[in-house]
Amino acid sequence: RTHLQEVTRTVLMFSVAAACRNRARAALGLRLGRRTLYEDAIAAGPNALYLENLYTQWQADPSKLDAKWGEYFAAMEAGTAATPPASGAALRAAALESRLAASMSSGGSAVGVPGSSGSGGLQNLIRAYQVRGHEAANLDPLNRHEWRNWSSKGILPNPPELEPSYHGFSAADMDKTFDVSLAGLPQGATLKQIVDTLKGTYCGSVGIEYMHIGDLKKMDWIRERFEHPNFLPKDKPKLMKIYSELMKVDTFEQFLNTQYKTTKRFGVDGGEAAVAGVNAAIEKAAELGIHEVVIGMPHRGRLNILTNVVGKPLVQMFAEFKGTHYDFEDILQKSERDDWLFSGDVKYHLGTSNQREFASGKSILATLEANPSHLETVNTVTLGRARAKQYYLGNTAETRSRVMPILFHGDASFAGQGVCYETMQLAHVQEFDVGGTIHVIINNQVGFTTDPADDRSTMYASDLGKGFNLPIFHANGDDPVAVTAAFELAAEWRQTWATDVIVDVVCYRRFGHNETDAPEYTQPMLYKTINKHPRTEAIFGQKLLASGVSSQAELDAVKNDLWKSHEEAFQTADSFKPDEDMGNWVATKWEGMVRPTGEASSAPTGVDLELLRKIGAKLCEVPDGFKVHNGLKRQIKKKLEDVEGGETIDWATAEAMGFGTLLLEGNHVRITGQDVQRGTFAHRHCVIKDQANGSDWCFLNNLNLGPQENFVARNSILAEYAVLGFELGFSYENPNALCIWEAQFGDFANTAQVMIDQFLSAGEDKWLQQSGLVMLLPHGYMGQGAEHSSCRLERFLQLSDDDEDDIPNFVKDFGREQIQKANWQVMNISTPANYFHALRRQQHRDFRKPMVVASPKNLFRLKQCVSPLSEMGPDSRFQRLLAERDEEIANNPDQVTRLIFCTGKFYYELVAEREKLGLKNVAIVTVEQIAPFPFDRVKEEMMKYPNVDVGDGVHPGQVVWCQEEPKNMGAWTYVRSRFVTTAREGLEKDLVMRYIGRRASASPATGYPKLHNAEQEAIVQDALVGHDDASWTVHRPSSLLGHQT
């Protein structure tokens, strides 16, 4: 790195900002003869500011500038053509040097120090502290600062630019005076005073990085506040308040350490000031208009945040330690009665929501998201909920200033986890912008057992923020005053600029990764230092005593009162009454939603046909003068014909009708993903572009059929992990929103597997947190290779929590009760109408479940894949299973000798070949909802066909499961045992299912088109016609297929 170049570049911009701020804006339109500065091509963009700066100085004192500039400005005033003496970097440099010389010197020369580096010496010294002062700041409570001495990474201590001698000053110059504009310095300050002020400002307990931001106004805003003499509070009330907040945090940790010395709690010992600082930031934000905060954080310090920031009662927290917060016998009795068991989670993963009141009279609603141990996974979940809150408040920039997200990070995880980058990349993307996030790094200077030198390549854990031009405030965790000031500045920044900010609290971890761990195994030298180091409250208390701010009696009173309150709460916890609902923190917007054990109901999903026709017509209307793409014109014309005909509604139209009806019913509909506006396969086109000017037209926001909710279709950044988490968080806030995330191709969802495993599939079971999020995962074998064929259905089915041997009761409403107790639904739908109902069913029940859809790729344009409007009409509903659709075969069940069950688009390939062969003895049934398994509907289908051989208990008969995926993938391993259970418990038959599909494989699909075609043909042929295996010797008829027994 060339630090001096960075110094020069960044402070150039800063200095121009200061010049612009001090000039009246009226000068921007100043006339020079018949022309203005801004009529010169060279004056385009930021160059105009530099020229204006030089012109203003020339007017004040022409002798300060080179004579060539005088000639140029004189020509401009005369209205004659002239070429500026400099442009680009040279122009910026000229403006900088002249401005700093004018602002920092008196007399005829800029600096005028014999032996100095010339006119730039002093300004370069100041510049160096503004840019690199943090590298000499007192940030490490343990005074090790090891991250400054990584020579192998090109990182060295003691930046030479901070020494006056680097800029040409000698010891004799230290007593010379200069007129410098630095807050707190008198006119005519000596060089020594200037250097001492710079050190005190930029090298104290707060180190600040802001000169990389590039925005002149923002840099100046920070400088004015940070260089102010009162940036660090000094008055007694404020200092005693900081001490009191710190003691709340410390007492909680100390008390638990006394009562539960060997219990894991992941305390914040060593970083207590960060919790006190967050409280200060929230209180400051409340004064600046914040009404709600949404917090996402890992386990470290979580229990402290729950009690001292969010406001979870101490009694309840202690009850969780004692195990009195739930009635174990009652849980067992309910599980027996309801046939559903709530798993719960460890206390340092739980969330809560609470109204906080401050002494100022302001209040905020604080929500802490429940989260797993997977570090940083909760980040975008938190932002998604925050965005949803902002949306329901009005979805404006003003409402974003009322809800503030705060994300806590560990130093190792923030530097190492890629989702942190994805999270920051969302910050200013339309429909993902939350108006700025405060990022808090609890910098323990160690990972689990990993030293900082091994967990990153950069000097700071926070360096990712520089890539997004974020201000970074480093604070010494043993200086609560500095930490509090940094947090309050962060809150003010967020409310002023609506962008992210990072507070890096450099602290330490007093114990190991948890309280039972022995960190000396891996960090012996570090923990020798830590074990001798006093607690933060002791250090701060001594400062207050030494400065005369407080007496020992005052400090003791704070301590004693807090300890007493903890003891009282601890005793009361013995009689704590557990929450009957096990989750009373759930957002109020979910009132009326039913838990898995409650009595649920569902509303019809069919819609009046006339309304569907009206919506369909609106899906084909564009404004006058809107230039539609020629290819899209043809699609719109065809769509209108289909709607008017009412018999051939395709997939995209059925989806749009589903969305439209939900919007008219008052449900917000939101779909995001990398290509959702057009659709990966150019099928959706819900937002279209004017070919002349690029403007948007969204059909679904212009239905004009009465009051409707807003429809959002937004193409996202190319990041599955973060965006899926964001949509999940959005869905948590309000059940009256259909939230959809669509993958570009289904198998890309595996980059979001952590979100799927930890949140989506298990969130309700762990935290009683429902979500109706829909995942659309394009799936289907079309010869496109391993990465564009399978959405990995098997993974979602393995995560499904219905028991393969659970005996179904086959009674009415079995399907709804089954879904109500399941963790989610996994679909592979084969008709537009059924997809329409699946979407609407998500919003027409009084509970919410995630829905995973193996969505099609080729059915969008398949002529056979259409539905009549009548199948979406008033008497229609979602079909978990679709029976044989050929009337002749369905009406002659005695003629059927082979029964094929399949799912999704493969149905159409089987039917096409069956028609080609003229077979009437083969019935084909599609399982539309794979999980939870439709036992009752499968039983009905098996009962229809009495002449289908079910096997002899050892060998398979003629009941077939047919799939495109390899045998070890797809639905086979999930459905096989459930078919057997259905036959055994429902029909008292010993069924042996026959598998027909690809052979087991490590790769989902071949990359050779000819091999793909051969595999598809082999599957279809063997499924429909079979092979001669009367002797049971042919386990598979082709090497392309999997074994059938």
XYZ file of C-alpha atoms in Angstrom, residues 533-993:
461
model
C -6.294 -7.720 33.661
C -8.902 -5.911 35.808
C -12.537 -5.785 34.733
C -13.711 -2.791 32.740
C -15.946 -1.542 35.534
C -12.976 -1.469 37.931
C -10.852 0.503 35.492
C -13.625 2.975 34.790
C -14.511 3.292 38.463
C -10.917 4.201 39.281
C -10.951 6.873 36.560
C -14.099 8.404 38.028
C -12.548 8.425 41.498
C -9.205 9.803 40.318
C -10.877 12.614 38.372
C -13.110 13.522 41.283
C -16.261 12.886 39.280
C -17.566 10.355 41.776
C -17.020 9.205 45.323
C -16.537 5.615 46.377
C -19.881 5.754 48.173
C -21.653 6.713 44.958
C -20.043 3.881 43.029
C -20.825 1.382 45.795
C -24.454 2.484 45.870
C -24.829 1.703 42.170
C -23.193 -1.702 42.601
C -25.143 -2.675 45.682
C -28.527 -1.715 44.271
C -27.924 -3.731 41.119
C -26.688 -6.796 42.984
C -29.686 -6.657 45.273
C -32.096 -6.484 42.334
C -30.435 -9.550 40.810
C -30.702 -11.492 44.043
C -34.394 -10.635 44.368
C -35.093 -11.673 40.784
C -33.176 -14.902 41.319
C -35.354 -15.806 44.274
C -38.566 -14.884 42.481
C -37.606 -17.133 39.564
C -38.470 -20.179 41.690
C -42.146 -19.271 41.418
C -42.053 -18.078 37.818
C -45.215 -18.942 35.898
C -44.312 -20.397 32.501
C -45.867 -19.000 29.373
C -48.732 -21.244 28.324
C -48.129 -20.497 24.666
C -44.339 -20.915 24.814
C -43.635 -17.887 22.642
C -45.569 -14.803 23.725
C -43.046 -12.494 22.017
C -44.462 -13.198 18.555
C -45.445 -10.040 16.690
C -48.979 -8.813 17.314
C -49.741 -8.907 13.598
C -49.883 -12.689 13.997
C -52.787 -12.598 16.436
C -55.421 -15.025 15.224
C -52.898 -17.349 13.624
C -53.184 -20.896 14.954
C -50.344 -23.001 16.328
C -49.826 -26.593 15.144
C -51.942 -27.847 18.041
C -54.799 -25.362 17.641
C -58.032 -25.836 15.746
C -57.384 -24.497 12.285
C -59.595 -23.648 9.361
C -59.096 -22.782 5.724
C -60.992 -20.681 3.228
C -61.842 -21.665 -0.359
C -59.194 -20.838 -2.918
C -61.469 -20.826 -5.946
C -62.354 -17.419 -7.399
C -65.302 -15.981 -9.284
C -64.760 -16.603 -12.998
C -65.765 -13.112 -14.061
C -63.182 -11.603 -11.705
C -60.529 -13.914 -13.144
C -61.405 -12.763 -16.656
C -61.133 -9.126 -15.601
C -57.751 -9.711 -13.994
C -56.636 -11.597 -17.099
C -57.638 -8.689 -19.290
C -55.684 -6.267 -17.092
C -52.630 -8.474 -17.484
C -52.729 -7.599 -21.176
C -53.171 -3.815 -20.927
C -50.332 -1.356 -21.393
C -50.552 2.454 -21.359
C -50.964 4.402 -24.538
C -47.606 5.244 -26.033
C -45.762 2.476 -24.159
C -43.463 0.753 -26.657
C -43.626 -2.993 -25.978
C -40.994 -5.413 -27.270
C -42.243 -7.024 -30.488
C -41.845 -10.539 -29.144
C -43.766 -9.597 -26.017
C -46.552 -8.077 -28.099
C -47.209 -11.498 -29.554
C -47.219 -13.067 -26.090
C -49.655 -10.485 -24.755
C -51.961 -10.969 -27.733
C -51.927 -14.734 -27.199
C -52.545 -14.297 -23.468
C -55.617 -12.159 -24.103
C -56.982 -14.763 -26.514
C -56.442 -17.482 -23.912
C -58.178 -15.478 -21.197
C -61.155 -14.727 -23.430
C -61.353 -18.361 -24.506
C -61.058 -19.561 -20.904
C -59.719 -23.035 -21.749
C -55.970 -22.670 -22.191
C -54.577 -20.698 -19.259
C -50.825 -21.184 -19.128
C -48.510 -21.271 -16.109
C -47.511 -17.608 -16.055
C -51.087 -16.397 -16.463
C -52.331 -18.657 -13.687
C -49.560 -17.362 -11.418
C -50.400 -13.736 -12.216
C -54.086 -14.412 -11.591
C -53.199 -15.933 -8.251
C -51.163 -12.866 -7.370
C -53.879 -10.514 -8.586
C -56.643 -12.128 -6.555
C -54.521 -12.029 -3.412
C -53.723 -8.354 -3.987
C -57.418 -7.535 -4.337
C -58.055 -9.417 -1.091
C -55.590 -7.167 0.753
C -52.487 -9.354 0.743
C -49.142 -7.844 -0.079
C -47.323 -9.976 -2.681
C -43.558 -9.790 -2.940
C -41.344 -11.880 -5.232
C -37.584 -11.478 -5.438
C -34.664 -13.325 -6.981
C -32.106 -12.710 -9.666
C -34.459 -12.664 -12.668
C -37.987 -12.583 -11.324
C -39.387 -9.687 -13.341
C -38.901 -11.416 -16.657
C -38.380 -14.908 -15.267
C -35.294 -17.021 -15.953
C -37.139 -18.651 -18.843
C -38.758 -15.456 -20.178
C -42.197 -16.570 -19.067
C -43.374 -14.159 -16.365
C -42.913 -10.625 -17.706
C -44.734 -9.130 -14.725
C -42.670 -5.972 -15.122
C -41.936 -4.945 -18.703
C -39.696 -2.282 -20.207
C -40.537 0.456 -22.670
C -38.254 -0.203 -25.629
C -37.898 3.524 -26.294
C -36.982 4.877 -22.871
C -36.526 1.899 -20.542
C -39.355 2.849 -18.195
C -41.239 0.142 -16.267
C -44.811 -1.045 -16.420
C -46.153 -3.428 -13.798
C -49.471 -4.993 -14.778
C -50.355 -6.166 -11.266
C -50.031 -2.702 -9.724
C -52.507 -1.342 -12.263
C -55.472 -3.704 -12.003
C -57.912 -0.843 -11.320
C -60.496 -3.322 -10.072
C -60.950 -1.775 -6.649
C -58.703 -1.389 -3.594
C -55.639 -3.548 -3.780
C -52.359 -4.129 -1.966
C -48.989 -3.414 -3.510
C -47.157 -5.919 -5.689
C -43.358 -6.018 -5.595
C -41.290 -7.933 -8.139
C -37.664 -7.026 -7.731
C -34.595 -8.520 -9.341
C -32.044 -9.037 -6.582
C -28.312 -9.199 -6.202
C -26.822 -12.524 -7.231
C -26.673 -14.009 -3.743
C -29.011 -16.813 -2.723
C -27.937 -16.983 0.931
C -28.554 -13.346 1.806
C -31.653 -12.780 -0.312
C -33.453 -15.901 0.892
C -32.731 -14.827 4.462
C -34.046 -11.343 3.729
C -37.314 -12.697 2.351
C -37.673 -15.043 5.318
C -37.259 -12.107 7.684
C -39.812 -10.118 5.700
C -42.287 -12.994 5.963
C -41.873 -13.133 9.751
C -43.343 -9.697 10.290
C -46.859 -10.059 8.909
C -48.847 -13.136 7.817
C -50.849 -11.080 5.326
C -48.056 -11.096 2.784
C -47.179 -13.744 0.244
C -43.382 -13.652 0.123
C -41.659 -15.593 -2.637
C -38.019 -16.197 -3.393
C -37.192 -17.691 -6.771
C -33.866 -19.262 -7.652
C -32.417 -18.739 -11.097
C -32.071 -22.526 -11.267
C -33.219 -24.783 -8.467
C -29.855 -26.260 -7.603
C -28.460 -22.798 -6.864
C -30.502 -22.879 -3.672
C -27.791 -25.015 -2.123
C -25.713 -21.883 -1.578
C -28.458 -20.921 0.910
C -28.497 -24.307 2.617
C -27.713 -22.867 6.047
C -30.785 -20.645 5.836
C -32.881 -23.600 4.745
C -31.639 -25.954 7.446
C -31.519 -23.604 10.412
C -34.406 -21.222 9.780
C -36.852 -22.300 7.126
C -37.337 -25.952 7.962
C -36.900 -25.769 11.752
C -37.889 -22.238 12.795
C -41.358 -23.118 14.031
C -40.197 -26.234 15.823
C -37.427 -24.354 17.655
C -38.927 -20.903 18.142
C -42.666 -21.193 17.345
C -41.991 -18.753 14.526
C -44.241 -19.313 11.528
C -43.506 -18.275 7.974
C -45.433 -18.645 4.748
C -42.379 -18.087 2.552
C -42.517 -19.749 -0.866
C -39.378 -21.012 -2.587
C -39.657 -21.476 -6.346
C -36.854 -23.749 -7.507
C -36.762 -24.451 -11.271
C -36.390 -28.199 -11.687
C -36.541 -30.707 -14.513
C -34.290 -32.822 -16.702
C -33.844 -31.325 -20.158
C -30.274 -32.277 -21.022
C -28.707 -29.153 -19.518
C -26.179 -30.956 -17.340
C -25.516 -31.416 -13.666
C -26.056 -27.832 -12.507
C -29.299 -27.012 -14.304
C -31.460 -30.068 -13.781
C -32.269 -30.799 -10.157
C -33.372 -28.563 -7.300
C -32.306 -31.411 -5.011
C -35.774 -32.444 -3.927
C -34.273 -35.170 -1.772
C -32.751 -32.643 0.594
C -36.015 -30.869 1.276
C -37.818 -34.179 1.682
C -35.216 -35.427 4.128
C -35.835 -32.297 6.217
C -39.603 -32.937 6.222
C -40.729 -34.013 9.678
C -43.615 -36.376 8.923
C -42.956 -39.935 10.074
C -42.916 -42.548 7.320
C -44.398 -45.133 9.698
C -46.945 -42.861 11.336
C -50.304 -44.528 10.789
C -52.666 -42.044 9.129
C -56.300 -41.928 10.141
C -57.605 -41.280 6.586
C -60.490 -39.170 7.913
C -61.979 -35.949 6.563
C -59.679 -32.904 6.866
C -56.721 -35.240 7.249
C -54.763 -33.195 4.707
C -55.188 -29.863 6.474
C -54.416 -31.269 9.930
C -51.392 -33.047 8.500
C -49.987 -29.840 6.999
C -50.743 -27.870 10.151
C -48.427 -30.144 12.150
C -45.780 -30.492 9.439
C -42.788 -28.196 9.234
C -43.353 -27.303 5.566
C -44.746 -28.404 2.210
C -42.721 -29.746 -0.713
C -44.412 -29.602 -4.115
C -43.809 -30.637 -7.708
C -46.937 -29.347 -9.408
C -48.014 -30.298 -12.912
C -50.868 -27.914 -13.853
C -51.263 -24.119 -13.889
C -54.557 -24.349 -12.002
C -53.048 -26.379 -9.186
C -50.194 -23.879 -8.921
C -52.779 -21.088 -8.737
C -54.469 -22.821 -5.809
C -51.186 -23.631 -4.067
C -50.283 -19.938 -4.008
C -53.692 -18.871 -2.778
C -53.830 -21.638 -0.173
C -50.756 -20.110 1.443
C -52.858 -17.089 2.420
C -56.216 -18.773 2.970
C -55.429 -20.720 6.119
C -55.168 -19.435 9.670
C -51.635 -20.749 9.980
C -48.534 -20.349 7.837
C -46.109 -22.942 6.500
C -43.163 -22.551 4.130
C -43.744 -24.021 0.687
C -40.943 -25.423 -1.455
C -41.952 -25.751 -5.113
C -39.932 -27.652 -7.690
C -41.112 -25.230 -10.325
C -41.030 -26.099 -14.034
C -38.762 -24.948 -16.812
C -40.393 -26.300 -19.973
C -44.043 -26.395 -18.923
C -44.388 -22.658 -19.504
C -44.706 -23.227 -23.242
C -45.867 -26.838 -23.380
C -49.215 -26.806 -25.195
C -50.538 -29.637 -23.061
C -49.729 -27.814 -19.799
C -52.732 -25.505 -19.650
C -55.811 -25.293 -17.457
C -59.378 -24.094 -18.030
C -60.577 -21.174 -15.945
C -63.178 -23.488 -14.447
C -60.404 -25.280 -12.544
C -59.733 -22.001 -10.769
C -63.410 -21.183 -10.263
C -65.570 -21.127 -7.128
C -65.850 -24.894 -6.632
C -62.182 -25.681 -7.256
C -59.317 -26.155 -4.808
C -55.758 -27.366 -4.537
C -55.292 -31.057 -5.325
C -52.550 -32.802 -3.365
C -52.738 -35.587 -5.923
C -54.119 -35.583 -9.449
C -55.725 -38.838 -10.541
C -55.682 -40.333 -14.020
C -56.777 -37.565 -16.409
C -57.667 -39.722 -19.431
C -61.406 -40.283 -19.060
C -61.414 -43.564 -20.920
C -58.769 -45.067 -18.643
C -60.219 -43.517 -15.488
C -63.697 -44.842 -16.312
C -62.425 -48.382 -16.918
C -60.313 -49.106 -13.817
C -60.727 -52.886 -14.212
C -58.705 -52.685 -17.432
C -55.705 -51.134 -15.696
C -52.869 -53.518 -14.884
C -50.101 -51.018 -14.234
C -50.294 -47.969 -11.938
C -47.611 -45.305 -12.254
C -47.081 -42.593 -9.677
C -44.889 -39.687 -10.710
C -44.582 -35.979 -10.112
C -44.123 -32.742 -12.045
C -43.292 -32.320 -15.695
C -42.341 -35.988 -16.297
C -46.065 -36.749 -16.356
C -46.353 -35.137 -19.794
C -43.550 -37.237 -21.252
C -45.163 -40.409 -19.965
C -48.569 -39.429 -21.329
C -47.151 -38.505 -24.738
C -45.489 -41.903 -25.085
C -48.567 -43.726 -23.757
C -50.682 -42.058 -26.423
C -48.114 -42.898 -29.054
C -48.199 -46.570 -28.025
C -51.994 -46.577 -27.646
C -51.855 -48.085 -24.143
C -55.098 -48.191 -22.159
C -54.000 -50.478 -19.342
C -51.598 -48.005 -17.715
C -52.895 -45.349 -15.296
C -50.698 -42.359 -14.469
C -51.164 -40.407 -11.257
C -49.202 -37.304 -10.219
C -48.322 -36.615 -6.604
C -48.505 -32.825 -6.543
C -47.743 -32.367 -2.856
C -44.963 -34.782 -2.022
C -44.549 -33.737 1.601
C -46.387 -34.092 3.813
C -47.320 -37.258 1.991
C -50.972 -37.515 0.832
C -51.601 -40.938 2.391
C -55.374 -40.637 2.060
C -55.354 -39.715 -1.643
C -52.798 -42.411 -2.487
C -54.999 -44.957 -0.753
C -57.966 -43.886 -2.896
C -55.946 -44.347 -6.075
C -54.719 -47.779 -5.067
C -58.273 -48.850 -4.285
C -59.485 -47.764 -7.745
C -57.492 -50.375 -9.628
C -58.140 -53.867 -8.260
C -56.196 -55.673 -11.012
C -52.869 -54.030 -10.395
C -50.424 -56.467 -8.832
C -48.834 -54.993 -5.679
C -46.035 -57.580 -5.488
C -45.522 -60.663 -3.369
C -43.944 -59.003 -0.363
C -40.451 -59.633 -1.709
C -40.538 -58.678 -5.380
C -42.201 -55.637 -6.897
C -45.480 -55.828 -8.751
C -46.961 -53.266 -11.105
C -47.238 -50.272 -8.760
C -44.479 -48.002 -10.055
C -42.723 -44.922 -8.821
C -41.244 -43.206 -11.858
C -38.823 -40.279 -11.653
C -36.212 -38.511 -13.749
C -33.681 -38.100 -10.963
C -31.063 -40.723 -10.027
C -32.247 -43.360 -7.581
C -30.354 -41.817 -4.661
C -31.930 -38.443 -5.405
C -35.392 -37.082 -6.110
C -38.414 -38.272 -4.139
C -37.841 -42.047 -4.224
C -36.229 -42.507 -0.818
C -38.977 -40.404 0.755
C -42.059 -41.822 -0.973
C -41.108 -45.523 -1.036
C -41.742 -46.250 2.613
C -44.846 -44.077 2.669
C -46.436 -45.995 -0.190
C -45.746 -49.161 1.767
C -47.311 -47.676 4.908
C -50.379 -46.618 2.923
C -50.906 -50.118 1.518
C -50.217 -51.823 4.824
C -52.360 -49.632 7.068
C -55.019 -48.604 4.557
C -55.418 -51.701 2.402
C -53.785 -54.457 4.456
C -51.521 -55.292 1.536
C -47.813 -56.036 1.556
C -46.801 -53.653 -1.217
C -43.397 -53.719 -2.903
C -42.963 -50.566 -4.983
